[in-house]
Short mmCIF file of C-alpha atoms in Angstrom, two decimals:
data_model
loop_
_atom_site.label_atom_id
_atom_site.label_comp_id
_atom_site.label_asym_id
_atom_site.label_seq_id
_atom_site.Cartn_x
_atom_site.Cartn_y
_atom_site.Cartn_z
CA VAL M 1 37.16 25.80 -32.83
CA ALA M 2 37.95 28.25 -30.03
CA THR M 3 41.13 30.19 -30.58
CA SER M 4 42.87 33.27 -29.26
CA ASP M 5 42.39 35.05 -32.58
CA LEU M 6 39.17 35.83 -34.39
CA HIS M 7 40.25 35.46 -37.99
CA GLY M 8 38.91 37.16 -41.05
CA GLY M 9 35.48 35.69 -41.61
CA ALA M 10 35.34 33.77 -38.34
CA LEU M 11 32.61 36.02 -36.94
CA HIS M 12 31.10 37.11 -40.23
CA PRO M 13 28.82 34.32 -41.55
CA ARG M 14 27.84 35.15 -45.10
CA HIS M 15 24.39 34.63 -46.47
CA ALA M 16 24.37 31.35 -48.35
CA GLY M 17 23.01 32.22 -51.75
CA HIS M 18 23.28 28.75 -53.23
CA ALA M 19 21.18 25.62 -52.95
CA VAL M 20 22.18 23.00 -50.39
CA GLU M 21 21.84 19.51 -51.72
CA ASP M 22 21.63 15.93 -50.44
CA GLY M 23 18.77 16.73 -48.08
CA GLU M 24 20.67 18.91 -45.67
CA SER M 25 19.02 20.25 -42.51
CA ASP M 26 19.20 23.88 -41.39
CA SER M 27 21.99 23.00 -38.94
CA ASP M 28 23.98 21.34 -41.73
CA HIS M 29 23.45 24.41 -43.88
CA ARG M 30 24.71 26.69 -41.14
CA GLN M 31 27.88 24.63 -40.74
CA ILE M 32 28.90 25.07 -44.37
CA GLN M 33 28.54 28.85 -44.34
CA ASP M 34 31.46 30.82 -45.64
CA SER M 35 33.30 31.01 -42.34
CA ILE M 36 36.49 29.44 -41.10
CA LEU M 37 36.59 29.52 -37.31
CA GLU M 38 40.29 28.72 -36.81
CA PRO M 39 43.60 28.47 -38.66
CA LEU M 40 43.49 25.17 -40.53
CA CYS M 41 46.34 22.65 -40.64
CA PHE M 42 46.72 19.36 -42.47
CA PRO M 43 46.84 16.49 -39.93
CA GLU M 44 50.37 15.26 -39.23
CA GLN M 45 49.61 12.45 -36.82
CA GLN M 46 46.69 10.85 -35.04
CA ALA M 47 45.74 12.68 -31.88
CA SER M 48 46.18 10.75 -28.68
CA SER M 49 43.02 9.54 -26.98
CA THR M 50 44.90 9.01 -23.72
CA SER M 51 44.65 11.67 -21.05
CA PRO M 52 46.28 11.97 -17.61
CA PRO M 53 44.37 9.79 -15.12
CA SER M 54 43.52 12.70 -12.83
CA LEU M 55 41.29 14.46 -15.39
CA PRO M 56 37.47 14.20 -15.14
CA GLU M 57 35.59 12.51 -17.95
CA ALA M 58 33.06 15.16 -19.02
CA LEU M 59 32.85 18.82 -20.01
CA VAL M 60 29.64 20.72 -19.33
CA CYS M 61 28.49 23.83 -21.21
CA LEU M 62 28.79 27.11 -19.32
CA PHE M 63 25.17 28.06 -20.09
CA CYS M 64 23.08 24.92 -20.71
CA PRO M 65 23.03 21.17 -19.81
CA GLU M 66 24.97 20.21 -22.96
CA SER M 67 27.95 17.97 -22.09
CA VAL M 68 30.58 16.01 -24.01
CA PRO M 69 33.44 13.64 -23.13
CA LEU M 70 36.73 15.38 -22.38
CA GLN M 71 38.33 13.93 -25.51
CA GLN M 72 35.70 15.80 -27.59
CA LYS M 73 36.34 19.25 -26.15
CA ASP M 74 36.30 20.78 -29.66
CA VAL M 75 32.63 19.80 -29.94
CA LEU M 76 31.81 21.80 -26.82
CA LEU M 77 33.90 24.77 -27.94
CA LYS M 78 32.03 24.78 -31.25
CA HIS M 79 28.73 24.60 -29.37
CA LEU M 80 29.74 27.62 -27.24
CA LEU M 81 30.59 29.62 -30.35
CA LEU M 82 27.55 28.78 -32.47
CA GLU M 83 24.87 28.60 -29.79
CA HIS M 84 26.09 31.08 -27.15
CA LYS M 85 28.53 33.25 -29.16
CA LEU M 86 31.30 32.72 -26.63
CA VAL M 87 34.99 32.20 -27.49
CA ILE M 88 37.47 30.96 -24.89
CA ALA M 89 41.00 32.15 -25.68
CA ASP M 90 44.06 29.88 -25.52
CA VAL M 91 42.16 26.74 -24.54
CA ARG M 92 45.21 24.53 -25.00
CA LEU M 93 47.00 26.42 -22.20
CA ILE M 94 44.32 25.73 -19.58
CA ALA M 95 45.67 23.09 -17.23
CA ASP M 96 42.28 21.74 -16.07
CA LEU M 97 39.55 22.57 -18.58
CA PRO M 98 36.67 20.83 -16.69
CA GLU M 99 37.47 22.78 -13.52
CA TYR M 100 37.84 25.98 -15.57
CA THR M 101 34.42 25.59 -17.24
CA SER M 102 32.80 24.62 -13.92
CA TYR M 103 34.13 27.80 -12.29
CA TRP M 104 32.84 30.11 -15.02
CA ARG M 105 29.51 28.30 -15.13
CA ARG M 106 28.97 29.29 -11.49
CA ARG M 107 30.18 32.86 -12.06
CA PHE M 108 27.90 33.42 -15.07
CA LEU M 109 24.94 32.50 -12.87
CA GLU M 110 25.93 35.23 -10.42
CA GLN M 111 26.64 38.09 -12.83
CA PRO M 112 25.90 38.90 -16.49
CA LEU M 113 28.32 37.79 -19.20
CA THR M 114 29.31 41.35 -20.09
CA GLU M 115 30.89 41.80 -16.65
CA PHE M 116 33.65 39.32 -17.56
CA CYS M 117 33.99 39.16 -21.34
CA SER M 118 35.14 41.51 -24.06
CA VAL M 119 32.31 42.21 -26.51
CA ILE M 120 33.08 41.97 -30.21
CA LYS M 121 30.47 43.40 -32.57
CA THR M 122 30.44 41.89 -36.04
CA ASN M 123 29.55 43.83 -39.18
CA SER M 124 29.76 47.03 -37.13
CA THR M 125 29.44 49.25 -40.20
CA GLY M 126 26.45 47.39 -41.64
CA PRO M 127 22.73 47.51 -40.86
CA VAL M 128 21.79 47.08 -37.19
CA GLU M 129 19.71 43.98 -37.88
CA LYS M 130 22.80 42.20 -39.28
CA GLN M 131 25.06 43.04 -36.34
CA GLU M 132 25.84 40.39 -33.73
CA ASP M 133 27.67 40.48 -30.40
CA TYR M 134 30.28 37.81 -29.63
CA PHE M 135 32.02 37.44 -26.27
CA LEU M 136 35.71 36.72 -25.66
CA LEU M 137 36.78 35.16 -22.36
CA CYS M 138 40.55 35.52 -21.94
CA ASP M 139 43.28 36.11 -19.36
CA VAL M 140 43.21 39.88 -19.91
CA LEU M 141 40.59 39.70 -17.17
CA PRO M 142 42.53 39.49 -13.84
CA GLU M 143 40.07 36.95 -12.45
CA ASP M 144 40.55 34.68 -15.46
CA ARG M 145 44.33 35.05 -15.26
CA ALA M 146 44.32 34.18 -11.56
CA LEU M 147 42.15 31.11 -12.23
CA ARG M 148 44.47 29.85 -14.98
CA GLU M 149 47.54 30.34 -12.78
CA ARG M 150 45.88 28.55 -9.86
CA LEU M 151 44.94 25.58 -12.07
CA GLN M 152 48.47 25.51 -13.49
CA GLN M 153 49.98 25.51 -9.99
CA LYS M 154 47.63 22.76 -8.88
CA ARG M 155 48.56 20.64 -11.90
CA LEU M 156 52.28 21.22 -11.29
CA GLU M 157 51.96 20.08 -7.67
CA GLU M 158 50.13 16.92 -8.78
CA VAL M 159 52.80 16.18 -11.39
CA LEU M 160 55.68 16.72 -8.95
CA GLU M 161 53.98 14.48 -6.40
CA GLN M 162 53.51 11.79 -9.05
CA GLN M 163 57.13 12.13 -10.12
CA GLN M 164 58.33 11.71 -6.54
CA LEU M 165 56.26 8.55 -6.17
CA GLU M 166 57.81 7.14 -9.34
CA ARG M 167 61.32 7.98 -8.13
CA GLU M 168 60.77 6.06 -4.89
CA ASP M 169 58.82 3.20 -6.48
CA HIS M 170 60.79 -0.06 -6.58
CA SER M 171 57.93 -2.25 -7.82
CA PHE M 172 58.42 -1.11 -11.42
CA HIS M 173 58.57 -3.97 -13.95
CA HIS M 174 58.90 -3.58 -17.70
CA GLY M 175 60.76 -5.22 -20.56
CA CYS M 176 63.14 -3.50 -22.96
CA MET M 177 61.51 -2.44 -26.22
CA PHE M 178 64.52 -3.53 -28.30
CA CYS M 179 65.66 -6.77 -26.66
CA SER M 180 64.29 -9.51 -24.43
CA GLU M 181 65.82 -8.24 -21.17
CA GLU M 182 63.41 -7.59 -18.28
CA PHE M 183 63.89 -4.92 -15.61
CA THR M 184 62.51 -4.87 -12.09
CA GLY M 185 63.02 -2.15 -9.51
CA ASN M 186 63.51 1.49 -10.31
CA ARG M 187 62.54 2.83 -13.73
CA SER M 188 65.97 4.41 -14.22
CA SER M 189 67.57 1.00 -14.78
CA LEU M 190 65.47 0.41 -17.93
CA LEU M 191 65.89 3.95 -19.27
CA ASN M 192 69.65 3.88 -18.75
CA HIS M 193 69.86 0.43 -20.40
CA MET M 194 68.03 1.60 -23.55
CA ALA M 195 70.22 4.70 -23.76
CA ARG M 196 73.47 2.79 -23.21
CA GLU M 197 72.84 -0.44 -25.13
CA HIS M 198 70.44 0.68 -27.87
CA SER M 199 71.25 4.40 -28.26
CA PHE M 200 67.62 5.21 -27.52
CA SER M 201 67.09 8.00 -25.01
CA ILE M 202 63.83 9.65 -24.04
CA GLY M 203 65.54 11.90 -21.51
CA LEU M 204 66.84 11.76 -17.97
CA PRO M 205 64.64 9.73 -15.59
CA ASP M 206 64.27 12.74 -13.28
CA ASN M 207 62.71 14.78 -16.12
CA ILE M 208 59.98 12.23 -16.89
CA VAL M 209 56.57 11.69 -15.31
CA TYR M 210 53.92 9.02 -15.98
CA CYS M 211 56.81 6.86 -17.12
CA LYS M 212 54.85 3.60 -17.37
CA GLN M 213 52.24 5.20 -19.64
CA PHE M 214 55.03 6.73 -21.70
CA LEU M 215 56.68 3.36 -22.28
CA GLU M 216 53.34 1.73 -23.08
CA THR M 217 52.62 4.45 -25.66
CA LEU M 218 55.99 3.87 -27.35
CA GLN M 219 55.59 0.08 -27.20
CA SER M 220 52.16 0.36 -28.80
CA LYS M 221 53.64 2.27 -31.75
CA LEU M 222 56.33 -0.39 -32.22
CA ASP M 223 53.72 -3.16 -31.98
CA ASN M 224 51.84 -1.40 -34.78
CA LEU M 225 55.06 -1.41 -36.84
CA GLN M 226 55.39 2.37 -36.68
CA CYS M 227 58.71 4.24 -36.59
CA LEU M 228 58.99 6.32 -33.40
CA TYR M 229 60.65 9.25 -35.17
CA CYS M 230 59.19 9.66 -38.68
CA GLU M 231 56.03 7.72 -37.65
CA LYS M 232 55.81 5.82 -40.93
CA SER M 233 54.38 2.29 -40.88
CA PHE M 234 56.19 -0.81 -42.19
CA ARG M 235 55.15 -4.29 -43.25
CA ASP M 236 57.08 -6.27 -40.61
CA LYS M 237 59.31 -5.88 -37.55
CA SER M 238 62.49 -6.69 -39.42
CA THR M 239 61.96 -3.89 -41.93
CA LEU M 240 61.05 -1.46 -39.14
CA ARG M 241 64.16 -2.40 -37.14
CA ASP M 242 66.45 -1.94 -40.16
CA HIS M 243 64.82 1.40 -40.99
CA MET M 244 65.27 2.80 -37.48
CA ARG M 245 68.88 1.62 -37.36
CA LYS M 246 69.96 2.85 -40.81
CA LYS M 247 68.11 6.16 -40.62
CA SER M 248 69.18 6.83 -37.01
CA HIS M 249 65.51 6.99 -36.05
CA ARG M 250 65.94 5.43 -32.61
CA ARG M 251 64.53 8.54 -30.99
CA ILE M 252 61.14 10.11 -30.50
CA ASN M 253 59.65 12.90 -32.58
CA ALA M 254 59.93 16.10 -30.52
CA SER M 255 57.23 17.72 -32.67
CA ASN M 256 54.64 15.16 -31.57
CA ARG M 257 52.54 16.89 -28.89
CA GLU M 258 51.35 13.50 -27.68
CA TYR M 259 54.57 13.22 -25.65
CA ASP M 260 54.40 16.64 -23.97
CA ARG M 261 52.48 15.39 -20.93
CA PHE M 262 55.30 13.00 -20.03
CA TYR M 263 57.89 15.74 -19.41
CA VAL M 264 57.86 17.86 -16.24
CA ILE M 265 59.19 20.90 -18.13
CA ASN M 266 55.82 21.28 -19.87
CA TYR M 267 54.10 21.96 -16.54
CA LEU M 268 56.49 24.62 -15.22
CA GLU M 269 55.20 27.92 -16.61
CA LEU M 270 51.74 29.04 -17.66
CA GLY M 271 51.44 29.63 -21.39
CA LYS M 272 54.92 28.33 -22.30
CA THR M 273 55.85 25.17 -24.15
CA TRP M 274 59.02 23.21 -23.45
CA GLU M 275 60.67 24.75 -26.52
CA GLU M 276 60.14 28.26 -25.14
CA VAL M 277 61.37 27.36 -21.67
CA GLN M 278 64.42 25.57 -23.09
CA SER M 279 65.24 28.41 -25.50
CA GLU M 280 65.30 30.86 -22.59
CA ASP M 281 67.73 28.64 -20.67
CA ASP M 282 69.92 28.08 -23.72
CA GLY M 283 69.94 31.81 -24.43
CA GLU M 284 71.54 32.50 -21.04
CA LEU M 285 74.22 29.86 -21.61
CA VAL M 286 75.27 31.04 -25.07
CA GLU M 287 74.72 34.76 -24.59
CA ASP M 288 78.34 35.54 -25.46
CA GLU M 289 78.49 33.15 -28.43
CA ARG M 290 77.65 35.06 -31.58
CA GLU M 291 78.53 32.43 -34.18
CA ASP M 292 76.11 29.56 -34.63
CA ASP M 293 77.22 26.20 -35.94
CA TRP M 294 74.73 24.86 -38.49
CA SER M 295 76.91 21.98 -39.67
CA ASP M 296 74.70 19.30 -38.08
CA TRP M 297 71.38 20.87 -39.08
CA ARG M 298 69.13 18.67 -41.17
CA ALA M 299 66.07 19.89 -43.03
CA HIS M 300 63.03 17.67 -42.74
CA PRO M 301 60.86 17.72 -45.87
CA VAL M 302 57.25 18.84 -45.53
CA SER M 303 54.65 16.81 -47.37
CA ALA M 304 52.41 18.53 -49.91
CA VAL M 305 48.72 17.54 -49.92
CA CYS M 306 46.41 17.07 -52.90
CA LEU M 307 43.77 19.77 -53.48
CA PHE M 308 40.97 17.20 -53.49
CA CYS M 309 41.92 14.27 -51.23
CA HIS M 310 44.34 13.37 -48.45
CA HIS M 311 47.08 12.03 -50.73
CA GLN M 312 50.52 13.36 -49.70
CA SER M 313 54.02 13.39 -51.13
CA GLU M 314 57.35 14.85 -49.99
CA THR M 315 58.13 15.89 -53.57
CA MET M 316 55.95 17.97 -55.83
CA GLU M 317 55.94 16.14 -59.17
CA PRO M 318 54.07 13.11 -57.76
CA ILE M 319 51.41 15.45 -56.34
CA TYR M 320 50.90 17.20 -59.68
CA ALA M 321 50.81 13.81 -61.45
CA HIS M 322 48.33 12.45 -58.89
CA MET M 323 45.95 15.41 -59.29
CA LYS M 324 46.11 15.07 -63.06
CA GLU M 325 45.63 11.29 -63.21
CA SER M 326 43.20 10.78 -60.30
CA HIS M 327 41.15 13.98 -60.48
CA GLY M 328 41.75 15.36 -63.99
CA PHE M 329 43.15 18.61 -62.59
CA ASP M 330 46.19 20.13 -64.32
CA LEU M 331 47.44 23.20 -62.46
CA HIS M 332 50.10 24.00 -65.07
CA GLN M 333 47.59 23.90 -67.91
CA LEU M 334 45.16 26.03 -65.92
CA ARG M 335 47.85 28.61 -65.24
CA THR M 336 48.63 28.89 -68.96
CA ARG M 337 44.97 28.96 -69.98
CA LEU M 338 44.30 31.89 -67.68
CA GLY M 339 47.08 33.93 -69.25
CA ASN M 340 50.29 32.84 -67.51
CA LEU M 341 49.27 33.68 -63.97
CA SER M 342 51.83 35.42 -61.79
CA PHE M 343 53.09 33.80 -58.61
CA TYR M 344 50.67 35.74 -56.40
CA GLN M 345 47.71 34.96 -58.64
CA GLN M 346 48.55 31.25 -58.36
CA VAL M 347 48.69 31.58 -54.57
CA LYS M 348 45.23 33.14 -54.54
CA LEU M 349 43.87 30.48 -56.89
CA VAL M 350 45.16 27.57 -54.76
CA ASN M 351 43.87 29.15 -51.54
CA PHE M 352 40.49 29.79 -53.19
CA ILE M 353 40.12 26.14 -54.27
CA ARG M 354 41.29 24.91 -50.87
CA ARG M 355 38.71 27.03 -49.07
CA GLN M 356 35.83 26.04 -51.36
CA ILE M 357 36.60 22.32 -50.96
CA HIS M 358 36.94 22.73 -47.17
CA GLN M 359 33.51 24.39 -47.08
CA ASN M 360 31.97 21.60 -49.21
CA ARG M 361 31.31 23.95 -52.12
CA CYS M 362 32.00 23.47 -55.82
CA TYR M 363 34.56 26.08 -56.81
CA GLY M 364 33.29 26.07 -60.39
CA CYS M 365 29.55 26.71 -59.91
CA GLN M 366 29.50 27.65 -56.20
CA ARG M 367 26.86 25.04 -55.27
CA ALA M 368 27.01 23.82 -51.67
CA PHE M 369 26.83 20.19 -50.54
CA GLY M 370 26.52 18.28 -47.29
CA SER M 371 29.90 16.56 -47.34
CA ARG M 372 33.31 16.60 -48.95
CA ASP M 373 32.59 13.36 -50.81
CA ALA M 374 29.40 14.85 -52.26
CA VAL M 375 31.10 17.96 -53.62
CA LEU M 376 33.98 15.93 -55.11
CA ALA M 377 31.51 13.57 -56.80
CA HIS M 378 29.70 16.60 -58.24
CA VAL M 379 32.93 18.19 -59.50
CA GLN M 380 33.87 14.97 -61.31
CA SER M 381 30.42 14.11 -62.72
CA GLN M 382 29.65 17.63 -63.94
CA GLY M 383 33.08 18.20 -65.44
CA HIS M 384 33.82 21.17 -63.19
CA VAL M 385 37.38 20.09 -62.33
CA MET M 386 38.98 22.58 -64.70
CA MET M 387 36.16 25.14 -64.55
CA LEU M 388 36.66 28.35 -62.61
CA PRO M 389 34.35 31.29 -61.94
CA ASP M 390 35.20 34.79 -63.09
CA ALA M 391 38.55 36.04 -61.84
CA SER M 392 36.74 38.56 -59.64
CA ALA M 393 35.66 35.63 -57.43
CA TRP M 394 39.13 34.28 -56.64
CA ASP M 395 41.57 37.07 -57.51
CA GLN M 396 40.90 38.80 -54.19
CA PRO M 397 43.30 40.02 -51.45
CA GLN M 398 41.73 37.68 -48.87
CA TYR M 399 43.20 34.70 -50.73
CA TYR M 400 46.76 35.90 -50.17
CA PHE M 401 46.42 34.19 -46.79
CA PRO M 402 46.72 30.38 -46.83
CA THR M 403 43.64 28.32 -46.07
CA TYR M 404 45.94 25.77 -44.40
CA GLU M 405 48.89 27.21 -42.50
CA ASN M 406 51.19 24.32 -43.41
CA ASP M 407 50.23 24.11 -47.10
CA ALA M 408 53.53 23.07 -48.73
CA LEU M 409 51.96 23.24 -52.20
CA LEU M 410 52.18 27.03 -52.05
CA CYS M 411 55.97 26.83 -51.70
CA THR M 412 56.30 25.05 -55.05
CA LEU M 413 54.51 27.59 -57.19
CA SER M 414 56.66 29.48 -59.67
CA ASP M 415 56.25 32.66 -61.68
CA SER M 416 55.16 32.36 -65.31
CA ASP M 417 57.99 30.99 -67.46
CA ASP M 418 57.06 32.42 -70.82
CA GLY M 419 55.06 35.52 -69.98
CA GLY M 420 57.85 37.83 -71.18
CA GLU M 421 57.62 41.46 -70.24
CA ALA M 422 53.84 41.35 -70.19
CA GLY M 423 53.86 38.47 -67.72
CA ARG M 424 56.24 40.24 -65.39
CA HIS M 425 54.64 43.66 -65.48
CA GLY M 426 50.99 42.60 -65.76
CA ASP M 427 48.74 45.63 -65.98
CA VAL M 428 51.36 48.08 -64.69
CA PRO M 429 51.87 50.80 -67.36
CA VAL M 430 55.45 51.42 -68.47
CA ILE M 431 56.18 55.01 -69.57
CA ALA M 432 58.92 55.33 -72.19
CA GLU M 433 61.71 57.84 -71.74
CA ASP M 434 61.14 61.13 -73.64
CA VAL M 435 64.02 61.39 -76.12
CA SER M 436 62.48 63.98 -78.48
CA GLU M 437 64.90 66.69 -77.28
CA LEU M 438 67.91 64.39 -77.02
CA ARG M 439 70.08 66.48 -79.42
CA THR M 440 69.33 69.67 -77.51
CA LEU M 441 70.16 67.96 -74.23
CA LYS M 442 73.52 66.83 -75.58
CA GLU M 443 74.42 70.29 -76.88
CA THR M 444 73.46 72.09 -73.67
CA SER M 445 74.83 69.57 -71.19
CA VAL M 446 77.38 70.77 -68.63
CA LEU M 447 79.81 67.99 -69.54
CA ASN M 448 79.75 69.03 -73.19
CA GLN M 449 80.56 72.63 -72.24
CA LEU M 450 83.52 71.51 -70.11
CA LEU M 451 84.92 69.45 -72.97
CA LYS M 452 84.65 72.42 -75.36
CA ASN M 453 86.38 74.76 -72.89
CA GLN M 454 89.19 72.26 -72.36
CA LYS M 455 89.68 71.88 -76.12
CA GLN M 456 89.81 75.66 -76.65
CA THR M 457 92.41 76.02 -73.88
CA ARG M 458 94.65 73.42 -75.51
CA VAL M 459 94.42 75.20 -78.92
CA ARG M 460 95.37 78.57 -77.42
CA SER M 461 98.33 77.05 -75.60
CA SER M 462 99.58 75.47 -78.83
CA LEU M 463 99.30 78.80 -80.73
CA ASP M 464 101.19 80.69 -78.00
CA ALA M 465 104.00 78.14 -78.12
CA ASN M 466 104.36 78.50 -81.88
CA VAL M 467 104.51 82.32 -81.67
CA SER M 468 107.21 82.19 -79.01
CA PHE M 469 109.28 79.87 -81.11
#
């Protein structure tokens, strides 16, 4: 919930002018207000519930006794925003969040909040009674920056100490994930075996920390019949093994943030991921190379998600067919019915529907509900699937921006196919060329005068030649 940016309506709760159904409480009603507190993304994989062993187990609010388990930090961040109007910037870059919150809890008891935080006033141009002050705690404050750097340095020292212990540890015992061979002694013997015999490499042993937990995480995925690279599940081990061999998927998914904590490079610099650190190093090595070789580049398809449920597909036609068959929603028919919508109008329409569903509101009648299931049941039972409000409700500039940042459905939209000139120009007036004086223009044009002069010169030359003869 906390993020470094305060987006659009994040700090501008609108007055809910519609009834809330299913017996909602005031707190439920507040949660479905027209506000999105962070950039949304469709889930790509299950978040890891495992955390490094050195982390404490609880997070305590900076202002009150409210506390939550560390794995539920988003709950506390939401509590800080809604109850105390405080936003912590770049939470994911804080190396030790419990220590960070504990420090600022003590400091806020010593001095007022305004001494440390930037104050953001919402609805600054509106009536005074509707204005609210929100507070942003970020590393622009030197004290906050120093605290984040100190926590990062402390975490790096702990990681390097752990890595050194693993390097010198000869009591390591673990079996190969791809064959029955057992390895005892140093961890490097197992990692080198998997790289050499099974073409499976997770990196050099000296670049890895918490190696045993790393291997257990990978083994757990294989035990659950899940591919380590594409993370799809299969019905049996034989099918999974053939898939990973034929598809060359004997590697881990570098985009899965679950693995970041197992690589030392992710602890080196404050605020930088391993991709950023690596890109800086690679940039120095290839500074003089201007031509890039893209011959081995492979595009990985992005799955599109249904407007109403979590159904996904890597191709678009199955998604359109699913929405039509399962939900009775025909985007192509709707586009034609509304007058062959342009590409940008379709973008705004999709983003409008996405946002209404996310906020548990019927996009047809604007009635609010307590859950996603309740609003979908209402849309189906009341026949509102293909019903839209007046265009003034959804054809707004705010819906140019995607509700979900990785919404692949937006990439498949096309301009109207049969709108002709009217579809392409829309309401833009086209002024015809004024040709009423076309004859006069031709007679008085400079080019016409030049042609006449040239013709007269040729005639005179011909007459002179005849006279001489």
